[in-house]
Every structure is written in C-alpha cells, then in structure tokens.
PDB file of N, CA and C in Angstrom:
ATOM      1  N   UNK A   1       0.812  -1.186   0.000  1.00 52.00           N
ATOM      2  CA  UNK A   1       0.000   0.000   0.000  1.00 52.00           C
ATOM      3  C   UNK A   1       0.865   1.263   0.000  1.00 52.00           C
ATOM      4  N   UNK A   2       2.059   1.300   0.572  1.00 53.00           N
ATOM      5  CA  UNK A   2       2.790   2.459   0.817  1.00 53.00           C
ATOM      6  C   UNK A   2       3.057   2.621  -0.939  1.00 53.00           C
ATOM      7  N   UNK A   3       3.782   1.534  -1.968  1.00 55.00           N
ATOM      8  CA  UNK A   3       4.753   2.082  -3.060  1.00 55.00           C
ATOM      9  C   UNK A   3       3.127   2.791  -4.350  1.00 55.00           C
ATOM     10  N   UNK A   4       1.682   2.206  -3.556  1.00 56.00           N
ATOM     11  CA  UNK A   4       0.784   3.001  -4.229  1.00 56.00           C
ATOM     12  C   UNK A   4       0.642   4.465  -3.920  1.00 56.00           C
ATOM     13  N   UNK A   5       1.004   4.821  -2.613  1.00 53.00           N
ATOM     14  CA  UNK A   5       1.084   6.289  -2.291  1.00 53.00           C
ATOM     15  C   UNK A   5       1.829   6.882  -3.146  1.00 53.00           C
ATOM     16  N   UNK A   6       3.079   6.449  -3.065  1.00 54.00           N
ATOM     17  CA  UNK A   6       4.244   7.120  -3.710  1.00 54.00           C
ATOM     18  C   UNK A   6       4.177   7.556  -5.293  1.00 54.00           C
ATOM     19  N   UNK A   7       3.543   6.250  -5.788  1.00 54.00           N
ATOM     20  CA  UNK A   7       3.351   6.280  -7.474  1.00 54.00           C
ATOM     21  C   UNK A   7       2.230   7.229  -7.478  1.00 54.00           C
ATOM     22  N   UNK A   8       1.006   7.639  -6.860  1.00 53.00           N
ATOM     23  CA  UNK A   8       0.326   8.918  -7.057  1.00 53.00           C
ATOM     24  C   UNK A   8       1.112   9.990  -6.547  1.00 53.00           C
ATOM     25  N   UNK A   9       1.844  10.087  -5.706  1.00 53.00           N
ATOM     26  CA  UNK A   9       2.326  11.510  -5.666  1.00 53.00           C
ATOM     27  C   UNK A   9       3.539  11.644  -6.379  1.00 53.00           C
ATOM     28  N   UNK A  10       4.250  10.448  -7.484  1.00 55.00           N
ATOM     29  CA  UNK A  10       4.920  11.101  -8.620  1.00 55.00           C
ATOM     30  C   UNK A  10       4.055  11.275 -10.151  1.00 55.00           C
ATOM     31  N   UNK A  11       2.943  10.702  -9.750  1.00 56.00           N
ATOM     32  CA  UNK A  11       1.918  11.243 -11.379  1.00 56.00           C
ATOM     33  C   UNK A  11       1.586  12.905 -10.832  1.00 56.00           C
ATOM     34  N   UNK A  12       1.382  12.794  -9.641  1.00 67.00           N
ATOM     35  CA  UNK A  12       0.838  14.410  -9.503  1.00 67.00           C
ATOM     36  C   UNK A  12       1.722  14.996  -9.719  1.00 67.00           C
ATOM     37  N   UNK A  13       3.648  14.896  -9.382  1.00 72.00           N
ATOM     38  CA  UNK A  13       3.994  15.736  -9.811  1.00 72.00           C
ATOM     39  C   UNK A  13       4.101  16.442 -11.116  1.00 72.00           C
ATOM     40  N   UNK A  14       4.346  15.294 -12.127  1.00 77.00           N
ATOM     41  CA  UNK A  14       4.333  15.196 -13.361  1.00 77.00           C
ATOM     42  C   UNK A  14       3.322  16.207 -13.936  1.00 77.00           C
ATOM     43  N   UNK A  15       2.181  15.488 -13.642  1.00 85.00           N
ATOM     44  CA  UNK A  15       0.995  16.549 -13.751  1.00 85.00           C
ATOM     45  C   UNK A  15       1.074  17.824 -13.738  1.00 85.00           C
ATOM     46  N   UNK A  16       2.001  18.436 -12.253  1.00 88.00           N
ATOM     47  CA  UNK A  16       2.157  19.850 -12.194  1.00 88.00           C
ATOM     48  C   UNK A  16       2.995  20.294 -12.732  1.00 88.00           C
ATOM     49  N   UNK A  17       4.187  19.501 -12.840  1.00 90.00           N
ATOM     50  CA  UNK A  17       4.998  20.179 -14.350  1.00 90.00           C
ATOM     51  C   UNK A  17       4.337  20.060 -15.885  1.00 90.00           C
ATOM     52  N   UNK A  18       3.859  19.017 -15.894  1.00 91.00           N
ATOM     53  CA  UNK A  18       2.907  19.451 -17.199  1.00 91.00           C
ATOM     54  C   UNK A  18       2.214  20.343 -17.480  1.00 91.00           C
ATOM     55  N   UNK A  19       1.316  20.805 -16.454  1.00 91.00           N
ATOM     56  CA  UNK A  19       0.427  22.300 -16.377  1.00 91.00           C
ATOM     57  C   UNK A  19       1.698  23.303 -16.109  1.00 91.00           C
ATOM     58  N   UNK A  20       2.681  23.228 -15.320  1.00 92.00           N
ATOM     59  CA  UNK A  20       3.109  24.645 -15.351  1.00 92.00           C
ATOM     60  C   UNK A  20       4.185  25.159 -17.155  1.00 92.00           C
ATOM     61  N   UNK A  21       4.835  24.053 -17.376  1.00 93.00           N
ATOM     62  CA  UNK A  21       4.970  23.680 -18.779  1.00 93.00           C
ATOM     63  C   UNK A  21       4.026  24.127 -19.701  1.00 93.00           C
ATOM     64  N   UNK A  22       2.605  23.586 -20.151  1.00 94.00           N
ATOM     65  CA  UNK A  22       1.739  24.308 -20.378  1.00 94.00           C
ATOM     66  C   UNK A  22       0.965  25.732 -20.077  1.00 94.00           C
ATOM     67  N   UNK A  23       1.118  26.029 -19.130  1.00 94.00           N
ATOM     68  CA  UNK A  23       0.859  27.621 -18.543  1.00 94.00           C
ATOM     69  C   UNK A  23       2.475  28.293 -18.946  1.00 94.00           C
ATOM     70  N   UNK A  24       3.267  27.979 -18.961  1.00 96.00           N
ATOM     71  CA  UNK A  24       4.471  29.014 -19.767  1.00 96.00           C
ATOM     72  C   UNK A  24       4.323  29.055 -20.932  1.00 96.00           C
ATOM     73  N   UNK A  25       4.110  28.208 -21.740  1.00 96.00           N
ATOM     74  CA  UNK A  25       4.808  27.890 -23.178  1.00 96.00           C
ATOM     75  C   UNK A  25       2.923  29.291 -23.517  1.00 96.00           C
ATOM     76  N   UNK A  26       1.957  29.473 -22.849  1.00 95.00           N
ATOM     77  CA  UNK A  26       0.533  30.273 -23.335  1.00 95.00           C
ATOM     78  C   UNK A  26       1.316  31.489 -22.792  1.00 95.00           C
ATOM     79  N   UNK A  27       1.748  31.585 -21.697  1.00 96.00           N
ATOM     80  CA  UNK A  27       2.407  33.481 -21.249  1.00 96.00           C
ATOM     81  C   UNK A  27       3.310  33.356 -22.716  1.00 96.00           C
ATOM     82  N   UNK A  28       4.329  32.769 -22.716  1.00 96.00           N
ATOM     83  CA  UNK A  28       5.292  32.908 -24.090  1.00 96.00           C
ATOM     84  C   UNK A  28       4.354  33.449 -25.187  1.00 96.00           C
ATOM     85  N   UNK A  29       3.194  32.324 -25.695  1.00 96.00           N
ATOM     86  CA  UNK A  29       2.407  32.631 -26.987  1.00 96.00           C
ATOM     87  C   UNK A  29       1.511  33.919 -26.938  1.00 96.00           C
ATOM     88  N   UNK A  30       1.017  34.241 -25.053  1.00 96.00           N
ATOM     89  CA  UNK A  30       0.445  35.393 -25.394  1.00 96.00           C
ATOM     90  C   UNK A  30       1.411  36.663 -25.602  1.00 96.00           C
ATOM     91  N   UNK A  31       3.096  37.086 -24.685  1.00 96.00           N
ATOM     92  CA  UNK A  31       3.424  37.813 -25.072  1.00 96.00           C
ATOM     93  C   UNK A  31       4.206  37.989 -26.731  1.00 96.00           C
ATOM     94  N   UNK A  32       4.121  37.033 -27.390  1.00 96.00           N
ATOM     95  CA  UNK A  32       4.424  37.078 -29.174  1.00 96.00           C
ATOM     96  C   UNK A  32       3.557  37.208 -29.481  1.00 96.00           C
ATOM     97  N   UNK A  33       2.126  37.098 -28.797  1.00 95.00           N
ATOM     98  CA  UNK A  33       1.035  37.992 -29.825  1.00 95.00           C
ATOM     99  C   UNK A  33       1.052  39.721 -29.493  1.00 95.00           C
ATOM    100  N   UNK A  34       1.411  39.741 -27.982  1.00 95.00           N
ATOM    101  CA  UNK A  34       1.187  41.170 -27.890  1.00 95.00           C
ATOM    102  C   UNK A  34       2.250  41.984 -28.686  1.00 95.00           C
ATOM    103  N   UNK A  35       3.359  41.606 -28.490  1.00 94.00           N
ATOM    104  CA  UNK A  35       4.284  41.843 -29.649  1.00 94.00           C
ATOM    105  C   UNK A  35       3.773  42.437 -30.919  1.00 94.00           C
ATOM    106  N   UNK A  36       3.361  40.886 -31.237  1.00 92.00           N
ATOM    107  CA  UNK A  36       3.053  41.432 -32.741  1.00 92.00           C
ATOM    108  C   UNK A  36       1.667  41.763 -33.055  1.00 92.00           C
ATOM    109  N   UNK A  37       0.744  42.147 -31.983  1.00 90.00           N
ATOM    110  CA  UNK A  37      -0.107  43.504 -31.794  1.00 90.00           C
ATOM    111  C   UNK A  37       0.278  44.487 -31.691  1.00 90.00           C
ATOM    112  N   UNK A  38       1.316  45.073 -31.073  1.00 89.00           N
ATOM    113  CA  UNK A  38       2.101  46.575 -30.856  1.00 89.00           C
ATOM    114  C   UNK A  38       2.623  46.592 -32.111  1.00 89.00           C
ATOM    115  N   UNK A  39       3.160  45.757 -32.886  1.00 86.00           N
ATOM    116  CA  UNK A  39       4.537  46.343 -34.162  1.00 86.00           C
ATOM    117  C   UNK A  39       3.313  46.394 -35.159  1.00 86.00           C
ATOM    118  N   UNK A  40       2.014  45.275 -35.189  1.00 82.00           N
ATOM    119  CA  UNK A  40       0.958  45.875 -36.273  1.00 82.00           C
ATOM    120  C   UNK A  40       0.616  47.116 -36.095  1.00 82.00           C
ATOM    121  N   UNK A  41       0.291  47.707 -34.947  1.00 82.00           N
ATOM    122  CA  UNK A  41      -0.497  49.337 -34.996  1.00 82.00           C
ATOM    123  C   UNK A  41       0.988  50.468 -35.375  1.00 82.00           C
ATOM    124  N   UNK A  42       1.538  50.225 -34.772  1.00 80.00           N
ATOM    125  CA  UNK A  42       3.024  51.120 -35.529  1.00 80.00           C
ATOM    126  C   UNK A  42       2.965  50.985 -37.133  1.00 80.00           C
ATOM    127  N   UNK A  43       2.416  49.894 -37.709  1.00 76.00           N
ATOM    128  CA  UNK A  43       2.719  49.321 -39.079  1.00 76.00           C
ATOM    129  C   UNK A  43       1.807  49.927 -40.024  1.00 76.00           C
ATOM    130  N   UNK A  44       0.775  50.447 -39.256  1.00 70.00           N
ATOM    131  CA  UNK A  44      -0.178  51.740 -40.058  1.00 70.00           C
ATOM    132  C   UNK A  44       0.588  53.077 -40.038  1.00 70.00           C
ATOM    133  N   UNK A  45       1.390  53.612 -39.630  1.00 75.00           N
ATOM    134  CA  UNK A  45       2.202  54.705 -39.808  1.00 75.00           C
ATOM    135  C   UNK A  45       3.284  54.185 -40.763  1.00 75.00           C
ATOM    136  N   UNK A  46       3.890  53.636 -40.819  1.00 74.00           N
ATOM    137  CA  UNK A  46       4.702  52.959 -41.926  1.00 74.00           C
ATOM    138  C   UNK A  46       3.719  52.901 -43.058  1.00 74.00           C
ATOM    139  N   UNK A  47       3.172  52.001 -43.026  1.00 77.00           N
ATOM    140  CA  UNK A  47       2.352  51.844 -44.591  1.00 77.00           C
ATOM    141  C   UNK A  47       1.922  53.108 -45.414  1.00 77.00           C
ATOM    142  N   UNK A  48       1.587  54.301 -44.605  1.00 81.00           N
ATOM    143  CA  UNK A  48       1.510  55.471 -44.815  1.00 81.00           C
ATOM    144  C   UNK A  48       2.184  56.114 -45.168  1.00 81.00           C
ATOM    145  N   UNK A  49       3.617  55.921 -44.574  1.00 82.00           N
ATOM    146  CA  UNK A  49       5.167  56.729 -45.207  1.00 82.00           C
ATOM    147  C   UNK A  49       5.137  56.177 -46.878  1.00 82.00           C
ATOM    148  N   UNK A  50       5.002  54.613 -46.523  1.00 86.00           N
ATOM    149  CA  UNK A  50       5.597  54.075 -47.938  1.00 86.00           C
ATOM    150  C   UNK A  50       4.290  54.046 -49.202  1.00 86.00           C
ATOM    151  N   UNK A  51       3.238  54.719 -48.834  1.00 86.00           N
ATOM    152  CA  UNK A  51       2.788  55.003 -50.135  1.00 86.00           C
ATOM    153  C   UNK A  51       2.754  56.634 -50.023  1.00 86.00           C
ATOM    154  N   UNK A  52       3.360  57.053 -49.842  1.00 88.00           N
ATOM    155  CA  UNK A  52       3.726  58.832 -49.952  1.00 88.00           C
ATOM    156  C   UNK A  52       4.650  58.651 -50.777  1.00 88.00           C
ATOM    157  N   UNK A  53       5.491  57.260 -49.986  1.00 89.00           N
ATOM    158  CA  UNK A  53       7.018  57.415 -50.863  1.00 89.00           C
ATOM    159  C   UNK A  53       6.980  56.793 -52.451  1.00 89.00           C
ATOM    160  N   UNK A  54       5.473  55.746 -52.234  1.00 88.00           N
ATOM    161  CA  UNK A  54       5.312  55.616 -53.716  1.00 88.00           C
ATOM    162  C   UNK A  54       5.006  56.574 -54.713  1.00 88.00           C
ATOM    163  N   UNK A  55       4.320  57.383 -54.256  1.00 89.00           N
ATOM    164  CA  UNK A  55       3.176  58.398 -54.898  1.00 89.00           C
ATOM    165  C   UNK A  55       5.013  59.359 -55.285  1.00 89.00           C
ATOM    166  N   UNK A  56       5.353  59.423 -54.345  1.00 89.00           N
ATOM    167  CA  UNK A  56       6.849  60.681 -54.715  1.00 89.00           C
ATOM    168  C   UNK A  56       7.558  59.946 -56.057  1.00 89.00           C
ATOM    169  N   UNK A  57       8.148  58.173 -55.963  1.00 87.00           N
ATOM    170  CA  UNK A  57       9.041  57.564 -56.810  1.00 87.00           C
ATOM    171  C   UNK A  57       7.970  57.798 -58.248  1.00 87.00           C
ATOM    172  N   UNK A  58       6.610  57.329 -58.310  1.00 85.00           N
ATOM    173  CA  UNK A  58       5.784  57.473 -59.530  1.00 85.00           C
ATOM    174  C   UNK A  58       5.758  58.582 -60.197  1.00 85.00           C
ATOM    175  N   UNK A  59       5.815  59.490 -59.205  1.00 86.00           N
ATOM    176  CA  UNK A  59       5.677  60.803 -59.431  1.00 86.00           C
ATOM    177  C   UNK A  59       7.173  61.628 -61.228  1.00 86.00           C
ATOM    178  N   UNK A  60       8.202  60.820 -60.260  1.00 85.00           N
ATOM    179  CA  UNK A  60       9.147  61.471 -61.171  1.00 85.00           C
ATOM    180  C   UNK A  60       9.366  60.233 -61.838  1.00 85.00           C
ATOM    181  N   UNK A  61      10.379  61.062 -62.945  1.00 82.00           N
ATOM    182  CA  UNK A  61      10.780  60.245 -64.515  1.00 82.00           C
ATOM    183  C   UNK A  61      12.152  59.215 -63.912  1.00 82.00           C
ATOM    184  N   UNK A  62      12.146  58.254 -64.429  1.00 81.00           N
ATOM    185  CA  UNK A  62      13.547  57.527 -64.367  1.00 81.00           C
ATOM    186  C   UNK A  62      14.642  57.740 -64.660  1.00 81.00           C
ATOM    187  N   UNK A  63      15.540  58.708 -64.277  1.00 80.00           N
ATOM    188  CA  UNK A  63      16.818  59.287 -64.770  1.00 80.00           C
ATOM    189  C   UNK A  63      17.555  58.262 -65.687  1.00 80.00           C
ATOM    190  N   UNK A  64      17.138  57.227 -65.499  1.00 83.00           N
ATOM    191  CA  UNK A  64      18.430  56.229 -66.359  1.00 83.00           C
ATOM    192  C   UNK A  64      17.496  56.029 -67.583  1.00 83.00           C
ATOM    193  N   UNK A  65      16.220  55.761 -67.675  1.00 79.00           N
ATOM    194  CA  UNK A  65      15.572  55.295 -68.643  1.00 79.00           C
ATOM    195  C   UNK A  65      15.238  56.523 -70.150  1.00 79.00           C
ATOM    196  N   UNK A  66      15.676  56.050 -71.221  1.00 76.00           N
ATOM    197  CA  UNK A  66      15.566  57.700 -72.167  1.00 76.00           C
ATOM    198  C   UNK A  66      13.852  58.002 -72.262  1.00 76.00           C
ATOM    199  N   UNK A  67      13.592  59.344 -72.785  1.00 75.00           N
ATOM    200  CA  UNK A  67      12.437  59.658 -72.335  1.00 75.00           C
ATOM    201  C   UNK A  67      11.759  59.168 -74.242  1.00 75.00           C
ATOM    202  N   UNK A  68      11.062  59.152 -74.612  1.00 70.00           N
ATOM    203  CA  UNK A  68      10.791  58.773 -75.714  1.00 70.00           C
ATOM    204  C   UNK A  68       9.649  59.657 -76.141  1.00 70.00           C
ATOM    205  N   UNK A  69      10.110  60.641 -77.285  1.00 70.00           N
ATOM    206  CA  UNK A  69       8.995  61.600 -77.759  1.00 70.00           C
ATOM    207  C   UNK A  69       8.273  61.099 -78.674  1.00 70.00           C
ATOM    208  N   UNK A  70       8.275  59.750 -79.334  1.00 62.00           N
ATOM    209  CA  UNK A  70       7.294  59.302 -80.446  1.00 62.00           C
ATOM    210  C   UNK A  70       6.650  57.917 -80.120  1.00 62.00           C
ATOM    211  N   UNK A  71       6.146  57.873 -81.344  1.00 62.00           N
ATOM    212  CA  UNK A  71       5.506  56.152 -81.145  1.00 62.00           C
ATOM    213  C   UNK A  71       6.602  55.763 -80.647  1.00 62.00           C
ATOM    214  N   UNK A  72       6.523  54.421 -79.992  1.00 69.00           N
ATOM    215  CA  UNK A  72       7.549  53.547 -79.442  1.00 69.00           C
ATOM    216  C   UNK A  72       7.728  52.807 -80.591  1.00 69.00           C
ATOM    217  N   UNK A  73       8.873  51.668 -80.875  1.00 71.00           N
ATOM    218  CA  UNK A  73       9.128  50.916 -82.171  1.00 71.00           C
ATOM    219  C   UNK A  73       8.874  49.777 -82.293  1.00 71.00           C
ATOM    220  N   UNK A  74       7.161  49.062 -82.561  1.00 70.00           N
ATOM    221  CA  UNK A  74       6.562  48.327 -82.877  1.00 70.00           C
ATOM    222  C   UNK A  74       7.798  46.987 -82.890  1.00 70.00           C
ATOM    223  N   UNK A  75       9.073  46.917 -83.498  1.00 75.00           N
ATOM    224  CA  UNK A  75       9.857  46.090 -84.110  1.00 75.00           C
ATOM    225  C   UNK A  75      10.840  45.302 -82.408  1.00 75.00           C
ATOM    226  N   UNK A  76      10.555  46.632 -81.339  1.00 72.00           N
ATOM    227  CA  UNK A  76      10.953  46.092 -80.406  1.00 72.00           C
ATOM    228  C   UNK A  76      10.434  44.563 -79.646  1.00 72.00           C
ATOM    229  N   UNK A  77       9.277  44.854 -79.893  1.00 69.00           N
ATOM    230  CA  UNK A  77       8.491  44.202 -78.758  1.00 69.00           C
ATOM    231  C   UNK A  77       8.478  42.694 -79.066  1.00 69.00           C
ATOM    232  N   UNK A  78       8.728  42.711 -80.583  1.00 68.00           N
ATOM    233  CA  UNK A  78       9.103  41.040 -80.863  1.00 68.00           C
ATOM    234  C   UNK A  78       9.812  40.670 -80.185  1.00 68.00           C
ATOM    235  N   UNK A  79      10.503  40.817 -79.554  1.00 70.00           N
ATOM    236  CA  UNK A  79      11.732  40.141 -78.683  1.00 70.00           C
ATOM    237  C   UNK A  79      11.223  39.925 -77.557  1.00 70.00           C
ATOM    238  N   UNK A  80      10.255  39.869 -76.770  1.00 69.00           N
ATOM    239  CA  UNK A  80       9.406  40.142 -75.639  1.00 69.00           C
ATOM    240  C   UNK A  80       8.327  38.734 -75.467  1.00 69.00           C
ATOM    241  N   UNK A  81       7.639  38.864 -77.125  1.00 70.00           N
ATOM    242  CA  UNK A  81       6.845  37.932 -77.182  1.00 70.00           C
ATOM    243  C   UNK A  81       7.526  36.776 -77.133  1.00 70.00           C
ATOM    244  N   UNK A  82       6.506  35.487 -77.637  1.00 67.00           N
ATOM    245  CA  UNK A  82       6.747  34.272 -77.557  1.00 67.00           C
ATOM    246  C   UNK A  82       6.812  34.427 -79.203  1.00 67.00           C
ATOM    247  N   UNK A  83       6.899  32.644 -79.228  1.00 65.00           N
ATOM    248  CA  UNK A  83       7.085  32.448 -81.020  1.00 65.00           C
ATOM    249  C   UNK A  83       5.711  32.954 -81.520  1.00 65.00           C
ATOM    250  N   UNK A  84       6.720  33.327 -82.914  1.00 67.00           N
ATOM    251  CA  UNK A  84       5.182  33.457 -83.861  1.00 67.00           C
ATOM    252  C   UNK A  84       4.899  32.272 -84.564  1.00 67.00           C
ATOM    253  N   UNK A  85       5.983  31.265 -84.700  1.00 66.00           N
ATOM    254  CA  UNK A  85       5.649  30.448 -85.386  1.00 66.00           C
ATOM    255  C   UNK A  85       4.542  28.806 -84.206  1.00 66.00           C
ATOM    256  N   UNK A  86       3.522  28.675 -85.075  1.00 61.00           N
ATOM    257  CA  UNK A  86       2.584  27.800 -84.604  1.00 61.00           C
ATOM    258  C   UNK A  86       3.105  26.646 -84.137  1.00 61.00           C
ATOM    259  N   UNK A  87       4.474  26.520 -84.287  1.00 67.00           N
ATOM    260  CA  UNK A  87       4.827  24.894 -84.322  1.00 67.00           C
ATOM    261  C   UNK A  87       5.539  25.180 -82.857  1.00 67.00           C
ATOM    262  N   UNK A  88       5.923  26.252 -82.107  1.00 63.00           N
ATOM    263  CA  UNK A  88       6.835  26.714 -81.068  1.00 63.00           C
ATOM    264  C   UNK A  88       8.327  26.797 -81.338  1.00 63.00           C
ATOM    265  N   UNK A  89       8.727  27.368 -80.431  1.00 64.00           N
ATOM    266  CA  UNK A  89      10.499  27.358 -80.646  1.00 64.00           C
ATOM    267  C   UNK A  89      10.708  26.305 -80.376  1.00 64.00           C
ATOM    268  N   UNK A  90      11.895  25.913 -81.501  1.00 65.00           N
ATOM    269  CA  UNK A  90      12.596  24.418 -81.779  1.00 65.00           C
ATOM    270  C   UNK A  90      13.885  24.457 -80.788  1.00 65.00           C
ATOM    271  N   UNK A  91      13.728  25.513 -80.124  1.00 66.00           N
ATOM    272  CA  UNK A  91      15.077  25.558 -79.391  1.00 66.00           C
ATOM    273  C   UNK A  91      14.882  24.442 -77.816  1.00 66.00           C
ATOM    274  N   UNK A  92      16.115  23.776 -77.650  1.00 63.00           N
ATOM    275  CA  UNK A  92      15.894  23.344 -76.818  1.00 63.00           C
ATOM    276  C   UNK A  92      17.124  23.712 -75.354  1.00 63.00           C
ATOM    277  N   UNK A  93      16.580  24.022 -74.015  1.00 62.00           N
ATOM    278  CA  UNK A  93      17.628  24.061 -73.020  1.00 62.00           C
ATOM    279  C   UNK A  93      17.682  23.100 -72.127  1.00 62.00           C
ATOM    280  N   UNK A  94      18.450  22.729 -71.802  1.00 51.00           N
ATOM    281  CA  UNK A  94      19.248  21.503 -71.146  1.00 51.00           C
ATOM    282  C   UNK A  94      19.841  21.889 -69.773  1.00 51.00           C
TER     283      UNK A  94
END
C-alpha cells in the first residue's frame, strides 16, 4: 500500500509540471502575440510613409531610362513575345 502512495504523488507531480509547462509555453504565446499587436499598430504609420514614398518615386521620370517623344518601335516588342511560329520554338535548353 505504501509504493501506491508514492506512485500517485509522482503522477501528480508530473501533472504539475505538465500544467506549469503548459501555462508558460501560453504566457510565451500570449506575449508574441502582444508583440506582434504593438509592431501591427506602428505598421499603419509605416504603410503610410511608404505610399507617400510611392506616390513621390511614380511621381518622377527615371533618370536612367531615355524619355521617348514618339511612337515607341513596334519592331521592339518582338523580342518580348513568344514564337510566332505555330509549331513553337525548336530551341531546346538543357
């Protein structure tokens, strides 16, 4: 009768490290949510900078790119597409 005492009061301990194990690992998960509740509401002032900063980059011309005063050249854009021919490119990569 005594080694039955003993074997319940090492499941209980177990038990209470299991719950306190479980009760840390939820403080851990709740403070990484509060976390990343605080850095979301900051993240509406950001999102705000960066479409100002879009609206500014759209705004101006591409210094590197030339500015083009006419039609563009129809002859370019072939190079862009796919084949014209129906049968596909015969090319093969390996």
């Amino acid at each position: 009768m005594a080694t039955e005492v003993s074997t319940v009061v090492v499941a209980d301990t177990r038990g209470k490290h299991r719950i306190l194990a479980e009760l840390k690992r939820l403080e851990q998960e709740t403070r990484s949510l509060e976390d990343e509740l605080q850095e979301l509401e900051r993240t509406e002032k950001v999102s705000v900078a960066c479409q100002e900063l879009l609206l500014m980059i759209d705004s101006r011309p591409d210094p590197l790119l030339p500015v083009t005063t006419g039609p563009s050249n129809p002859y370019w854009d072939r190079w862009f597409e796919g084949p014209q021919d129906p049968q596909g490119c015969r090319c093969w990569i390996l």
